[in-house]
């Protein structure tokens, strides 16, 4: 992928919630004391094969408890098995028996069950054992309920198994390298609907009670982290896609019109993937369930995806945001992650990179090639930015929480597979899925499928792109010889070479455009310094290195200003106009040379080129890119004039937001009045949020008065409140104003505040962590069932410097079975004790 200047852009695509969350995760990793980027643990060794799991759970939403009975069928993988382990966290075990009712001995350390067989078992033998238990899960199964801080929440239960969290409510082999069929019987109050994987075999009221039992069956093999259940009062929409049942579950507070509008393209998405992957949707239904307080954007449980409530939109919101990236990403997972599943977490990229690429395919199908190219470019930008800010790590291995590799970079590399394979790309996808259906896979299986369908040996390409790290950085220049009618192109790789970052070997398309001639030449780069000669008919108007932007790379192309201008004006594809604009940044003050274009007069310069692209280009992404680049202008007042005059003429809301963003960054004399004027006249929540974000550049003493009128403004995804909070936090770090504390506390401890926003507000109270009123409130809120809020409250308590709080935290630590929260509590106790020595 080509980036033609040294600074990686920070264009934020608010149309994609996942990209926004990734951006914030980058900021978190950069600022955290410990980045926690660690290699994955080795793959778990299987000693037995799970053949089937029969699950029966009685779920009490009021008491937040489960009574369960699980019958598991296993077969040893070696002879002489006398014992085996299964995962089970904080379960109260009533008994474990074999199929004949004989008690089986077991040891239990509260995280793993070691079960002893009555006799030695050999390969081919079958053991069916039954575990009866109860639990009150603190992870894996999430109980949503009205409480003091969120009185409007409904009663719901939903599970989140990935990565290894179903063990908190099931005794189960909880690792992806085994696949099994399963069935789930859910007993709960008959007023609730239930959902699980597979098909609903039966549903019957339990005589003499207010309970009902729903029996769900998944008759094709799955990894156990994909097992899910959901319970609640939902509106259900159904349609039929050529015999496939499509279902949408939404809360009672979501209108049918909004639900239909938000998910209206699901049918078309499934049809696209059926055709493109060459493999029909593998399950017997596809349900999407929107729940309250979900901790991710979505989770691809087989045939039953759980989704965040933020995905619900209407036609007005769609001017700024579409849920389609998340919806198509999760739908893509039904093939990539569910049909074929990473065999260990080191191979997680196979799940996520292909699902991320699936979302790009949907954009290409629905909105065209320019949208697809821009999506891939922004994924590349995200990956490069993470590489620069967080560190350089391979895609293989995932290395902790480095999502930018397994999501973004991986999708860009898959785009390169497509570029190299051409028409054989679809054949590769179909071959891989057919060869590995219902199995756990690894990178070697990807390589094998690629090599099956191609004359190119993909083994070294997989090594440099997946097993190693980084990307090529090119210094490129060219010379034209009029006498020989030859263009000589010199290509140098200048990235720092080490054990992770090699000299890259890859193909690259070069476009040469001159009068009456369009040449596209594919070169093969094999070394750090190479020269290529391309015959041409005349002096080039422009030359593009990495035409079409098919390779993830950073390119410093030393070519004339007129070449960049011609590339911008004459390129048919938006992606080449965008890379041309990125080259223009280095020439933003230069005058147009003698070889001028008819479109501009003799005094035209880089600003005129950018202004023309901002106002005239047909693709919104080009216009947004021009607006973004103007923020880096040397002549800030001239750039401000171009941007401010363009604002009212733009009909595309993301472009309008990028104009506001750049005007805020320029911070000229006119910027403040422009932003305040927009705040007065605009009602769109996304535009208001962007303006408030720009306010952070203002005098810190003015911020409170400007943003406080918007602190209670409702907006999609809470963007307005979120940006008000950030602006207040920015001011609070530099000035003392007691009103700011009260405002932040109104979000941190207010009524019916979404957990992600509440958590962020609690984090912003660090300056006041010693205050008694803050300590009192954070101790109260620790009890609510939100992992975000609980961790933030514990961390804030650690900053109180009040050693007397260690007793409270130690009591909480003893009651906590969520290992990640327990680590946070243990760290907080240590911090308090060390600060008071």
PDB file of C-alpha atoms in Angstrom, residues 478-686:
ATOM      1  CA  UNK A 478      12.590   8.223 -12.612  1.00  0.00           C
ATOM      2  CA  UNK A 479      14.302   9.767 -15.622  1.00  0.00           C
ATOM      3  CA  UNK A 480      13.013  10.077 -19.157  1.00  0.00           C
ATOM      4  CA  UNK A 481      15.387   9.730 -22.098  1.00  0.00           C
ATOM      5  CA  UNK A 482      13.898  11.534 -25.102  1.00  0.00           C
ATOM      6  CA  UNK A 483      16.362  10.025 -27.537  1.00  0.00           C
ATOM      7  CA  UNK A 484      15.834   6.427 -26.452  1.00  0.00           C
ATOM      8  CA  UNK A 485      12.166   6.918 -25.632  1.00  0.00           C
ATOM      9  CA  UNK A 486      12.807   5.141 -22.358  1.00  0.00           C
ATOM     10  CA  UNK A 487      11.755   5.731 -18.790  1.00  0.00           C
ATOM     11  CA  UNK A 488      14.313   4.555 -16.225  1.00  0.00           C
ATOM     12  CA  UNK A 489      12.796   3.839 -12.806  1.00  0.00           C
ATOM     13  CA  UNK A 490      15.046   3.412  -9.763  1.00  0.00           C
ATOM     14  CA  UNK A 491      13.525   1.654  -6.756  1.00  0.00           C
ATOM     15  CA  UNK A 492      15.303   1.462  -3.391  1.00  0.00           C
ATOM     16  CA  UNK A 493      14.015  -0.199  -0.238  1.00  0.00           C
ATOM     17  CA  UNK A 494      14.989   1.986   2.726  1.00  0.00           C
ATOM     18  CA  UNK A 495      13.164   0.350   5.639  1.00  0.00           C
ATOM     19  CA  UNK A 496      15.367  -0.605   8.584  1.00  0.00           C
ATOM     20  CA  UNK A 497      16.286  -4.253   8.127  1.00  0.00           C
ATOM     21  CA  UNK A 498      16.338  -6.615  11.076  1.00  0.00           C
ATOM     22  CA  UNK A 499      15.222 -10.112  12.052  1.00  0.00           C
ATOM     23  CA  UNK A 500      11.581  -9.089  11.655  1.00  0.00           C
ATOM     24  CA  UNK A 501      11.732  -6.776   8.651  1.00  0.00           C
ATOM     25  CA  UNK A 502      13.268  -8.196   5.466  1.00  0.00           C
ATOM     26  CA  UNK A 503      14.000  -6.910   2.009  1.00  0.00           C
ATOM     27  CA  UNK A 504      10.583  -7.499   0.440  1.00  0.00           C
ATOM     28  CA  UNK A 505      10.156  -9.447  -2.776  1.00  0.00           C
ATOM     29  CA  UNK A 506       6.936  -8.607  -4.537  1.00  0.00           C
ATOM     30  CA  UNK A 507       5.304  -7.567  -7.802  1.00  0.00           C
ATOM     31  CA  UNK A 508       4.392  -3.941  -8.398  1.00  0.00           C
ATOM     32  CA  UNK A 509       2.339  -2.235 -11.090  1.00  0.00           C
ATOM     33  CA  UNK A 510       3.717   0.935 -12.676  1.00  0.00           C
ATOM     34  CA  UNK A 511       1.474   3.223 -14.702  1.00  0.00           C
ATOM     35  CA  UNK A 512       2.961   5.591 -17.255  1.00  0.00           C
ATOM     36  CA  UNK A 513       0.629   8.112 -18.900  1.00  0.00           C
ATOM     37  CA  UNK A 514       1.692  10.257 -21.818  1.00  0.00           C
ATOM     38  CA  UNK A 515      -0.037  11.785 -24.814  1.00  0.00           C
ATOM     39  CA  UNK A 516      -1.960   9.029 -26.564  1.00  0.00           C
ATOM     40  CA  UNK A 517      -0.444   6.259 -24.452  1.00  0.00           C
ATOM     41  CA  UNK A 518      -1.344   4.460 -21.243  1.00  0.00           C
ATOM     42  CA  UNK A 519       1.155   1.836 -20.086  1.00  0.00           C
ATOM     43  CA  UNK A 520       0.660  -0.488 -17.110  1.00  0.00           C
ATOM     44  CA  UNK A 521       3.858  -2.436 -16.463  1.00  0.00           C
ATOM     45  CA  UNK A 522       4.185  -5.075 -13.760  1.00  0.00           C
ATOM     46  CA  UNK A 523       7.701  -5.260 -12.350  1.00  0.00           C
ATOM     47  CA  UNK A 524       9.109  -7.820  -9.922  1.00  0.00           C
ATOM     48  CA  UNK A 525      11.078  -6.328  -7.037  1.00  0.00           C
ATOM     49  CA  UNK A 526      13.650  -8.760  -5.632  1.00  0.00           C
ATOM     50  CA  UNK A 527      16.378  -6.668  -4.014  1.00  0.00           C
ATOM     51  CA  UNK A 528      17.036  -3.481  -2.071  1.00  0.00           C
ATOM     52  CA  UNK A 529      18.163  -1.398  -5.058  1.00  0.00           C
ATOM     53  CA  UNK A 530      16.892  -2.059  -8.576  1.00  0.00           C
ATOM     54  CA  UNK A 531      16.480  -0.193 -11.822  1.00  0.00           C
ATOM     55  CA  UNK A 532      13.796  -0.888 -14.415  1.00  0.00           C
ATOM     56  CA  UNK A 533      13.582   0.374 -17.975  1.00  0.00           C
ATOM     57  CA  UNK A 534      10.175   0.945 -19.563  1.00  0.00           C
ATOM     58  CA  UNK A 535       9.854   1.834 -23.284  1.00  0.00           C
ATOM     59  CA  UNK A 536       7.480   4.772 -23.877  1.00  0.00           C
ATOM     60  CA  UNK A 537       6.360   6.802 -26.899  1.00  0.00           C
ATOM     61  CA  UNK A 538       6.873  10.218 -25.374  1.00  0.00           C
ATOM     62  CA  UNK A 539       7.517  12.283 -22.252  1.00  0.00           C
ATOM     63  CA  UNK A 540       5.252  11.070 -19.434  1.00  0.00           C
ATOM     64  CA  UNK A 541       2.470  13.235 -18.086  1.00  0.00           C
ATOM     65  CA  UNK A 542       2.708  11.228 -14.897  1.00  0.00           C
ATOM     66  CA  UNK A 543       4.103   8.000 -13.462  1.00  0.00           C
ATOM     67  CA  UNK A 544       2.404   6.056 -10.651  1.00  0.00           C
ATOM     68  CA  UNK A 545       4.365   3.621  -8.503  1.00  0.00           C
ATOM     69  CA  UNK A 546       2.033   0.959  -7.105  1.00  0.00           C
ATOM     70  CA  UNK A 547      -0.742   1.809  -9.512  1.00  0.00           C
ATOM     71  CA  UNK A 548      -4.047   0.866  -7.908  1.00  0.00           C
ATOM     72  CA  UNK A 549      -2.460   0.775  -4.451  1.00  0.00           C
ATOM     73  CA  UNK A 550      -2.251  -3.015  -4.271  1.00  0.00           C
ATOM     74  CA  UNK A 551       0.704  -3.366  -1.884  1.00  0.00           C
ATOM     75  CA  UNK A 552       1.053  -2.122   1.685  1.00  0.00           C
ATOM     76  CA  UNK A 553       4.079   0.143   1.484  1.00  0.00           C
ATOM     77  CA  UNK A 554       5.272   3.645   2.198  1.00  0.00           C
ATOM     78  CA  UNK A 555       6.688   5.366  -0.858  1.00  0.00           C
ATOM     79  CA  UNK A 556       8.765   8.536  -1.147  1.00  0.00           C
ATOM     80  CA  UNK A 557       8.456   9.305  -4.851  1.00  0.00           C
ATOM     81  CA  UNK A 558      10.798  12.026  -6.094  1.00  0.00           C
ATOM     82  CA  UNK A 559       8.947  13.288  -9.144  1.00  0.00           C
ATOM     83  CA  UNK A 560       8.055  16.735 -10.518  1.00  0.00           C
ATOM     84  CA  UNK A 561       5.212  18.764  -9.138  1.00  0.00           C
ATOM     85  CA  UNK A 562       3.524  18.693 -12.532  1.00  0.00           C
ATOM     86  CA  UNK A 563       3.572  14.890 -12.397  1.00  0.00           C
ATOM     87  CA  UNK A 564       1.608  14.916  -9.129  1.00  0.00           C
ATOM     88  CA  UNK A 565      -0.852  17.427 -10.549  1.00  0.00           C
ATOM     89  CA  UNK A 566      -1.403  15.376 -13.692  1.00  0.00           C
ATOM     90  CA  UNK A 567      -1.922  12.261 -11.580  1.00  0.00           C
ATOM     91  CA  UNK A 568      -4.585  14.034  -9.545  1.00  0.00           C
ATOM     92  CA  UNK A 569      -6.367  15.557 -12.532  1.00  0.00           C
ATOM     93  CA  UNK A 570      -6.148  12.718 -15.032  1.00  0.00           C
ATOM     94  CA  UNK A 571      -6.412   9.507 -12.957  1.00  0.00           C
ATOM     95  CA  UNK A 572      -9.640   7.611 -13.542  1.00  0.00           C
ATOM     96  CA  UNK A 573      -9.600   5.828 -10.168  1.00  0.00           C
ATOM     97  CA  UNK A 574     -10.102   7.694  -6.922  1.00  0.00           C
ATOM     98  CA  UNK A 575      -7.347   5.740  -5.152  1.00  0.00           C
ATOM     99  CA  UNK A 576      -4.705   7.143  -7.546  1.00  0.00           C
ATOM    100  CA  UNK A 577      -6.061  10.652  -7.098  1.00  0.00           C
ATOM    101  CA  UNK A 578      -5.805  10.188  -3.310  1.00  0.00           C
ATOM    102  CA  UNK A 579      -2.197   8.960  -3.436  1.00  0.00           C
ATOM    103  CA  UNK A 580      -1.514  11.919  -5.721  1.00  0.00           C
ATOM    104  CA  UNK A 581      -2.938  14.286  -3.118  1.00  0.00           C
ATOM    105  CA  UNK A 582      -0.730  12.737  -0.471  1.00  0.00           C
ATOM    106  CA  UNK A 583       2.279  13.544  -2.641  1.00  0.00           C
ATOM    107  CA  UNK A 584       0.968  17.089  -3.038  1.00  0.00           C
ATOM    108  CA  UNK A 585       1.452  17.768   0.666  1.00  0.00           C
ATOM    109  CA  UNK A 586       5.186  18.210   0.154  1.00  0.00           C
ATOM    110  CA  UNK A 587       4.548  20.827  -2.546  1.00  0.00           C
ATOM    111  CA  UNK A 588       1.781  22.788  -0.910  1.00  0.00           C
ATOM    112  CA  UNK A 589       3.590  26.122  -1.438  1.00  0.00           C
ATOM    113  CA  UNK A 590       5.306  25.443  -4.765  1.00  0.00           C
ATOM    114  CA  UNK A 591       4.358  27.236  -7.987  1.00  0.00           C
ATOM    115  CA  UNK A 592       3.194  25.245 -10.985  1.00  0.00           C
ATOM    116  CA  UNK A 593       6.151  24.726 -13.377  1.00  0.00           C
ATOM    117  CA  UNK A 594       6.202  25.668 -17.062  1.00  0.00           C
ATOM    118  CA  UNK A 595       4.534  22.371 -18.029  1.00  0.00           C
ATOM    119  CA  UNK A 596       1.290  23.671 -16.598  1.00  0.00           C
ATOM    120  CA  UNK A 597      -2.151  22.207 -17.049  1.00  0.00           C
ATOM    121  CA  UNK A 598      -4.837  24.046 -18.953  1.00  0.00           C
ATOM    122  CA  UNK A 599      -7.051  23.851 -15.897  1.00  0.00           C
ATOM    123  CA  UNK A 600      -4.976  26.372 -13.926  1.00  0.00           C
ATOM    124  CA  UNK A 601      -3.435  29.713 -14.702  1.00  0.00           C
ATOM    125  CA  UNK A 602       0.259  30.617 -14.580  1.00  0.00           C
ATOM    126  CA  UNK A 603       0.169  31.416 -10.879  1.00  0.00           C
ATOM    127  CA  UNK A 604      -1.588  28.228  -9.794  1.00  0.00           C
ATOM    128  CA  UNK A 605       0.029  26.305  -6.947  1.00  0.00           C
ATOM    129  CA  UNK A 606      -0.604  23.392  -4.623  1.00  0.00           C
ATOM    130  CA  UNK A 607      -3.413  25.169  -2.816  1.00  0.00           C
ATOM    131  CA  UNK A 608      -5.328  25.525  -6.057  1.00  0.00           C
ATOM    132  CA  UNK A 609      -4.929  21.818  -6.750  1.00  0.00           C
ATOM    133  CA  UNK A 610      -6.200  20.901  -3.304  1.00  0.00           C
ATOM    134  CA  UNK A 611      -9.058  23.380  -3.542  1.00  0.00           C
ATOM    135  CA  UNK A 612     -10.067  21.929  -6.885  1.00  0.00           C
ATOM    136  CA  UNK A 613     -10.072  18.383  -5.469  1.00  0.00           C
ATOM    137  CA  UNK A 614     -11.988  19.483  -2.377  1.00  0.00           C
ATOM    138  CA  UNK A 615     -14.730  21.163  -4.384  1.00  0.00           C
ATOM    139  CA  UNK A 616     -14.869  19.248  -7.641  1.00  0.00           C
ATOM    140  CA  UNK A 617     -13.910  15.596  -7.193  1.00  0.00           C
ATOM    141  CA  UNK A 618     -16.785  13.153  -7.650  1.00  0.00           C
ATOM    142  CA  UNK A 619     -15.675  10.776  -4.851  1.00  0.00           C
ATOM    143  CA  UNK A 620     -16.202  11.862  -1.270  1.00  0.00           C
ATOM    144  CA  UNK A 621     -12.999  10.163  -0.091  1.00  0.00           C
ATOM    145  CA  UNK A 622     -10.883  12.356  -2.377  1.00  0.00           C
ATOM    146  CA  UNK A 623     -12.620  15.473  -1.089  1.00  0.00           C
ATOM    147  CA  UNK A 624     -12.118  14.353   2.523  1.00  0.00           C
ATOM    148  CA  UNK A 625      -8.450  13.623   1.850  1.00  0.00           C
ATOM    149  CA  UNK A 626      -7.943  17.089   0.352  1.00  0.00           C
ATOM    150  CA  UNK A 627      -9.556  18.608   3.461  1.00  0.00           C
ATOM    151  CA  UNK A 628      -7.343  16.512   5.729  1.00  0.00           C
ATOM    152  CA  UNK A 629      -4.137  17.490   3.921  1.00  0.00           C
ATOM    153  CA  UNK A 630      -4.948  21.217   4.112  1.00  0.00           C
ATOM    154  CA  UNK A 631      -4.560  20.983   7.887  1.00  0.00           C
ATOM    155  CA  UNK A 632      -0.790  20.640   7.284  1.00  0.00           C
ATOM    156  CA  UNK A 633      -0.545  23.826   5.197  1.00  0.00           C
ATOM    157  CA  UNK A 634       2.275  26.275   5.674  1.00  0.00           C
ATOM    158  CA  UNK A 635      -0.035  29.186   4.880  1.00  0.00           C
ATOM    159  CA  UNK A 636      -2.676  28.461   7.502  1.00  0.00           C
ATOM    160  CA  UNK A 637      -4.862  31.429   6.657  1.00  0.00           C
ATOM    161  CA  UNK A 638      -5.053  30.482   3.005  1.00  0.00           C
ATOM    162  CA  UNK A 639      -5.893  26.897   3.893  1.00  0.00           C
ATOM    163  CA  UNK A 640      -8.559  28.130   6.315  1.00  0.00           C
ATOM    164  CA  UNK A 641     -10.097  30.261   3.583  1.00  0.00           C
ATOM    165  CA  UNK A 642     -10.317  27.293   1.205  1.00  0.00           C
ATOM    166  CA  UNK A 643     -11.848  25.025   3.837  1.00  0.00           C
ATOM    167  CA  UNK A 644     -14.346  27.499   5.297  1.00  0.00           C
ATOM    168  CA  UNK A 645     -15.655  28.531   1.878  1.00  0.00           C
ATOM    169  CA  UNK A 646     -16.104  24.908   0.899  1.00  0.00           C
ATOM    170  CA  UNK A 647     -18.056  23.808   3.963  1.00  0.00           C
ATOM    171  CA  UNK A 648     -21.554  24.915   2.973  1.00  0.00           C
ATOM    172  CA  UNK A 649     -21.128  23.546  -0.538  1.00  0.00           C
ATOM    173  CA  UNK A 650     -20.452  20.010   0.667  1.00  0.00           C
ATOM    174  CA  UNK A 651     -23.383  17.611   0.798  1.00  0.00           C
ATOM    175  CA  UNK A 652     -21.407  14.663   2.190  1.00  0.00           C
ATOM    176  CA  UNK A 653     -21.328  14.726   5.988  1.00  0.00           C
ATOM    177  CA  UNK A 654     -17.990  12.909   6.495  1.00  0.00           C
ATOM    178  CA  UNK A 655     -16.389  15.534   4.238  1.00  0.00           C
ATOM    179  CA  UNK A 656     -17.999  18.309   6.263  1.00  0.00           C
ATOM    180  CA  UNK A 657     -16.632  16.715   9.446  1.00  0.00           C
ATOM    181  CA  UNK A 658     -13.139  16.487   7.980  1.00  0.00           C
ATOM    182  CA  UNK A 659     -13.296  20.189   7.066  1.00  0.00           C
ATOM    183  CA  UNK A 660     -14.207  20.989  10.676  1.00  0.00           C
ATOM    184  CA  UNK A 661     -11.412  18.734  11.905  1.00  0.00           C
ATOM    185  CA  UNK A 662      -8.812  20.493   9.732  1.00  0.00           C
ATOM    186  CA  UNK A 663     -10.054  23.975  10.607  1.00  0.00           C
ATOM    187  CA  UNK A 664      -9.679  23.052  14.261  1.00  0.00           C
ATOM    188  CA  UNK A 665      -6.125  21.821  13.690  1.00  0.00           C
ATOM    189  CA  UNK A 666      -5.174  24.982  11.784  1.00  0.00           C
ATOM    190  CA  UNK A 667      -6.333  27.018  14.799  1.00  0.00           C
ATOM    191  CA  UNK A 668      -6.250  30.311  12.921  1.00  0.00           C
ATOM    192  CA  UNK A 669      -7.864  33.563  13.991  1.00  0.00           C
ATOM    193  CA  UNK A 670     -10.976  32.575  12.078  1.00  0.00           C
ATOM    194  CA  UNK A 671     -11.164  28.976  13.289  1.00  0.00           C
ATOM    195  CA  UNK A 672     -12.887  29.733  16.575  1.00  0.00           C
ATOM    196  CA  UNK A 673     -15.655  31.869  15.062  1.00  0.00           C
ATOM    197  CA  UNK A 674     -16.225  29.303  12.327  1.00  0.00           C
ATOM    198  CA  UNK A 675     -16.581  26.433  14.818  1.00  0.00           C
ATOM    199  CA  UNK A 676     -18.846  28.407  17.149  1.00  0.00           C
ATOM    200  CA  UNK A 677     -21.048  29.440  14.252  1.00  0.00           C
ATOM    201  CA  UNK A 678     -21.454  25.818  13.162  1.00  0.00           C
ATOM    202  CA  UNK A 679     -22.336  24.848  16.738  1.00  0.00           C
ATOM    203  CA  UNK A 680     -25.094  27.474  16.745  1.00  0.00           C
ATOM    204  CA  UNK A 681     -26.758  26.444  13.513  1.00  0.00           C
ATOM    205  CA  UNK A 682     -26.200  22.673  13.212  1.00  0.00           C
ATOM    206  CA  UNK A 683     -28.482  20.075  14.782  1.00  0.00           C
ATOM    207  CA  UNK A 684     -26.689  16.963  13.453  1.00  0.00           C
ATOM    208  CA  UNK A 685     -25.069  15.109  16.368  1.00  0.00           C
ATOM    209  CA  UNK A 686     -22.021  14.015  14.407  1.00  0.00           C
TER     210      UNK A 686
END
